[in-house]
Short mmCIF file of N, CA and C in Angstrom, two decimals:
data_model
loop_
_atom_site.label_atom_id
_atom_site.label_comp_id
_atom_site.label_asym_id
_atom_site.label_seq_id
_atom_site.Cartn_x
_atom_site.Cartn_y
_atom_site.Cartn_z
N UNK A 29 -10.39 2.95 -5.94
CA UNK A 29 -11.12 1.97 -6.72
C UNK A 29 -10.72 2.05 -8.18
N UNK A 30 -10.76 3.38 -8.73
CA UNK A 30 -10.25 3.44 -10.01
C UNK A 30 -8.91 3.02 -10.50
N UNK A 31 -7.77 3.22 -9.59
CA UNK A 31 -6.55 2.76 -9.80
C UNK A 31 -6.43 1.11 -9.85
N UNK A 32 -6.99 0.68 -8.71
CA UNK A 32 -7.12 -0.67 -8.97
C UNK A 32 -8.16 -1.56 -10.27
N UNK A 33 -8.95 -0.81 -11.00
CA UNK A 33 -9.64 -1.60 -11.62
C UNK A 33 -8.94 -0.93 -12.88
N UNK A 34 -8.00 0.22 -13.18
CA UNK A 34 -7.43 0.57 -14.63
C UNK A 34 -5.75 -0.40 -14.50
N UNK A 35 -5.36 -0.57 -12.95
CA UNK A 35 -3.99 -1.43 -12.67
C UNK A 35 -4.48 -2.72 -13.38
N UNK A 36 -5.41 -3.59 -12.95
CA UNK A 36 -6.24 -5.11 -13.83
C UNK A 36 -6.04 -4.73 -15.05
N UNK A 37 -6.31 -3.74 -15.59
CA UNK A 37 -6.25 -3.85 -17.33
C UNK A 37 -4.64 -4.24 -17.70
N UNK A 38 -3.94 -3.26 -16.97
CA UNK A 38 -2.72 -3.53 -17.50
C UNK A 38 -1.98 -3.88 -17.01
N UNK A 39 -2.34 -4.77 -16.24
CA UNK A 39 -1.33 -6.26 -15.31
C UNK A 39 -2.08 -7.33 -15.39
N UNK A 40 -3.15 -7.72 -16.03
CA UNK A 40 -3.87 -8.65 -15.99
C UNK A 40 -3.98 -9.37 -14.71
N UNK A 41 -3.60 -9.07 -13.42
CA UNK A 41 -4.14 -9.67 -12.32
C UNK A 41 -5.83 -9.62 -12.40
N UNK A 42 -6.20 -10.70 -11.91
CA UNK A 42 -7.30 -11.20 -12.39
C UNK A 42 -8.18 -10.83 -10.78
N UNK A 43 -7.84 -10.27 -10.11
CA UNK A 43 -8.15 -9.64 -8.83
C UNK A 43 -8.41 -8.21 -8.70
N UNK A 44 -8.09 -7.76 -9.77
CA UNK A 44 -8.23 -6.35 -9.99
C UNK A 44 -9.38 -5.83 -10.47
N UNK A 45 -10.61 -6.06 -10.49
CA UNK A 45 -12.15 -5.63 -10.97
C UNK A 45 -12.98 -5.09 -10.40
N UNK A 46 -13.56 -4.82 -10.88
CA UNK A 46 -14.38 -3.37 -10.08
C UNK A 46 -15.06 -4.33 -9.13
N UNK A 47 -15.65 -6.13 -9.89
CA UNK A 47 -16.54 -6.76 -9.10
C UNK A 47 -15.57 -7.47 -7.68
N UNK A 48 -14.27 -7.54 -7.73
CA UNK A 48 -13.85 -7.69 -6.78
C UNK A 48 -12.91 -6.54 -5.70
N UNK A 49 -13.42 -5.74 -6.25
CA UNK A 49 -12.73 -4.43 -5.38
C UNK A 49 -13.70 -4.18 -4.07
N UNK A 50 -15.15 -4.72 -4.12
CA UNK A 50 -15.57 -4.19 -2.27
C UNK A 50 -15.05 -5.92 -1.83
N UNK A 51 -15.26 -6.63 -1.90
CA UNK A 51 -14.27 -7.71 -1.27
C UNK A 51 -13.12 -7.65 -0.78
N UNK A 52 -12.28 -6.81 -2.09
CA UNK A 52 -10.81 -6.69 -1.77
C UNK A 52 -10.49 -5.48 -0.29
N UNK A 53 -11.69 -4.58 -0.35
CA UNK A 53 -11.72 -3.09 0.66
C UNK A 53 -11.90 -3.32 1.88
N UNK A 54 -12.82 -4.78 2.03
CA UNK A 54 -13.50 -4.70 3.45
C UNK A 54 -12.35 -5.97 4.12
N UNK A 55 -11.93 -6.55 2.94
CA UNK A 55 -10.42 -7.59 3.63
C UNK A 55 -9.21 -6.07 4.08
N UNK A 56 -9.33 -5.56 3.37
CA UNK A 56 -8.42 -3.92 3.68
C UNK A 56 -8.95 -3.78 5.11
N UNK A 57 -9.75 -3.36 5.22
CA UNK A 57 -10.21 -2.13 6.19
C UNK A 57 -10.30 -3.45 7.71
N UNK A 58 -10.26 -4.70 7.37
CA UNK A 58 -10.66 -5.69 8.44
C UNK A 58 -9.35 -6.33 9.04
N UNK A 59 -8.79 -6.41 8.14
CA UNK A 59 -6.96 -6.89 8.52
C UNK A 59 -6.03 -5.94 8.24
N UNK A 60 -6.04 -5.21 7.31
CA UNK A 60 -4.78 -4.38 7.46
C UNK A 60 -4.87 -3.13 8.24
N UNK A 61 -5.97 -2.31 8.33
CA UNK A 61 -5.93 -0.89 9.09
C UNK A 61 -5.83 -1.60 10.45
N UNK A 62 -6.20 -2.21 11.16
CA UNK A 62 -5.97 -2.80 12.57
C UNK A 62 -4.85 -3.02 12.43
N UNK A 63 -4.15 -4.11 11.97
CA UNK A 63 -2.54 -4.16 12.11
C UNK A 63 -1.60 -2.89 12.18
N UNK A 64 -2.12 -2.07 10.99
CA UNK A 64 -1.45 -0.52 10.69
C UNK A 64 -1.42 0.31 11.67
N UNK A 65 -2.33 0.34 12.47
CA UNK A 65 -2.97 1.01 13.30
C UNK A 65 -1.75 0.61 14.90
N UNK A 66 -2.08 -0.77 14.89
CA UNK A 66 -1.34 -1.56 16.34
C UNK A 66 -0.11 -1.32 16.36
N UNK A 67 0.47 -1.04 14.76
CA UNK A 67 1.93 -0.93 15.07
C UNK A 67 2.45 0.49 14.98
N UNK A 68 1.29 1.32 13.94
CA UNK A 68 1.81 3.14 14.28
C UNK A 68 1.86 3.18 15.90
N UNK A 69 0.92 2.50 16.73
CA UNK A 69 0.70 3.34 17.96
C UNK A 69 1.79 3.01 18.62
N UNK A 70 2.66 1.86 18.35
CA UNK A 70 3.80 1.79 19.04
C UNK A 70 5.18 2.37 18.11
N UNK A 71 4.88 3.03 17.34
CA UNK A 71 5.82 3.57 16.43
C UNK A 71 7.15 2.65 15.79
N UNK A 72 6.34 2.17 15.01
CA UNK A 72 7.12 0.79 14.25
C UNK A 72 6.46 1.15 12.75
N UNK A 73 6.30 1.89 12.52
CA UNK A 73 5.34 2.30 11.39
C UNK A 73 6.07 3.38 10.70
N UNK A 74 7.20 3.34 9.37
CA UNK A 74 7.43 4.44 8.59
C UNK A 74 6.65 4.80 7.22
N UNK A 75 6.68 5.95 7.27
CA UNK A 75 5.64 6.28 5.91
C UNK A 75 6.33 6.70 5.05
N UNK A 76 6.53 6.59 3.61
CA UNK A 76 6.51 6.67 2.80
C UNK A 76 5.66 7.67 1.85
N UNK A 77 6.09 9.06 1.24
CA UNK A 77 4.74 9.41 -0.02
C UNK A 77 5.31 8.55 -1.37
N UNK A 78 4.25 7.82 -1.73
CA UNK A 78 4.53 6.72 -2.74
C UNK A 78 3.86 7.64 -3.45
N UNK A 79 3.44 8.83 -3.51
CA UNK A 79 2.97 10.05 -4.75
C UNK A 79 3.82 10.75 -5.69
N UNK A 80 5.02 9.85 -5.79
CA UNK A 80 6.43 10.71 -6.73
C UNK A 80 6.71 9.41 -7.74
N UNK A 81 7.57 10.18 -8.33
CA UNK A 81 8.15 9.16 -9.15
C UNK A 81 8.81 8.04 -8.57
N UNK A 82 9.04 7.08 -8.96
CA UNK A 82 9.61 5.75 -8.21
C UNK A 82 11.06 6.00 -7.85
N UNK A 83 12.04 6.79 -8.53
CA UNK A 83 13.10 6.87 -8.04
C UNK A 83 13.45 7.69 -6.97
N UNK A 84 12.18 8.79 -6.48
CA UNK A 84 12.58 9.07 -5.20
C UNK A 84 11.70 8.94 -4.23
N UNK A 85 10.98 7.53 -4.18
CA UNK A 85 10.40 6.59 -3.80
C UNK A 85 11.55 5.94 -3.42
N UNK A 86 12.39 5.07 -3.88
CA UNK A 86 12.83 4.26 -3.97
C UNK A 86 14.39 4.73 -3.12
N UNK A 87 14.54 6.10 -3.18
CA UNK A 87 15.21 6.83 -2.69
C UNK A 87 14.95 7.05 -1.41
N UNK A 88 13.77 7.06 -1.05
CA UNK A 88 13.59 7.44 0.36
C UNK A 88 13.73 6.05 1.31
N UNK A 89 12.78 5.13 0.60
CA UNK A 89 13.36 4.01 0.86
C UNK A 89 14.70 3.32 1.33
N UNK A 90 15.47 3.97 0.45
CA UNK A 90 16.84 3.32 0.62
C UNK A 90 17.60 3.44 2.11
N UNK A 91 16.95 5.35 2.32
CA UNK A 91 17.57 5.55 3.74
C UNK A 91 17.00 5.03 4.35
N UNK A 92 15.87 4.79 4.46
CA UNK A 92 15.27 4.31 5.97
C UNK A 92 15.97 3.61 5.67
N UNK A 93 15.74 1.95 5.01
CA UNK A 93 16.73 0.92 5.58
C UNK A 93 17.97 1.03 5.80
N UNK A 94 18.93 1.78 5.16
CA UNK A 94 20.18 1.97 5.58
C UNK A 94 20.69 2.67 7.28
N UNK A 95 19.17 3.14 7.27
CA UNK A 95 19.52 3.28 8.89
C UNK A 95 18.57 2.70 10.00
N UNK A 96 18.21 1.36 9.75
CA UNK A 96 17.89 0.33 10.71
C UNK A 96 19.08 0.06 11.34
N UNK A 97 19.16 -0.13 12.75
CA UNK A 97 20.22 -0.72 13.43
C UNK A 97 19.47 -2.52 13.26
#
């Protein structure tokens, strides 16, 4: 919640507020964890720790796609 309502300050997305963050959670938790969910269980689902710096983010990234057939 906090990341998203200090991200609004300094992206001015106008979606980013604390008053629209349980709106934004329960569209989360209602469409995306079900989808997330349908496709880990068939293992179509790679994870990512997006907890680093972006370049080895962006790094890890790179391999997976480079090794999609």
């Amino acid at each position: 919640k906090n990341r998203i309502i200090e991200r609004g300050r300094v992206s001015g997305r106008l979606d980013d507020t604390e008053e629209a963050f349980p709106t934004r959670w329960e569209a989360y938790q209602k469409q995306t964890v079900p989808a997330l969910n349908y496709f880990d269980g068939r293992g179509k689902v790679i994870k990512i720790n997006g907890d680093r710096i972006p370049e080895e983010v962006y790094a890890d990234f790179q391999k997976i796609i480079n090794n999609i057939d």
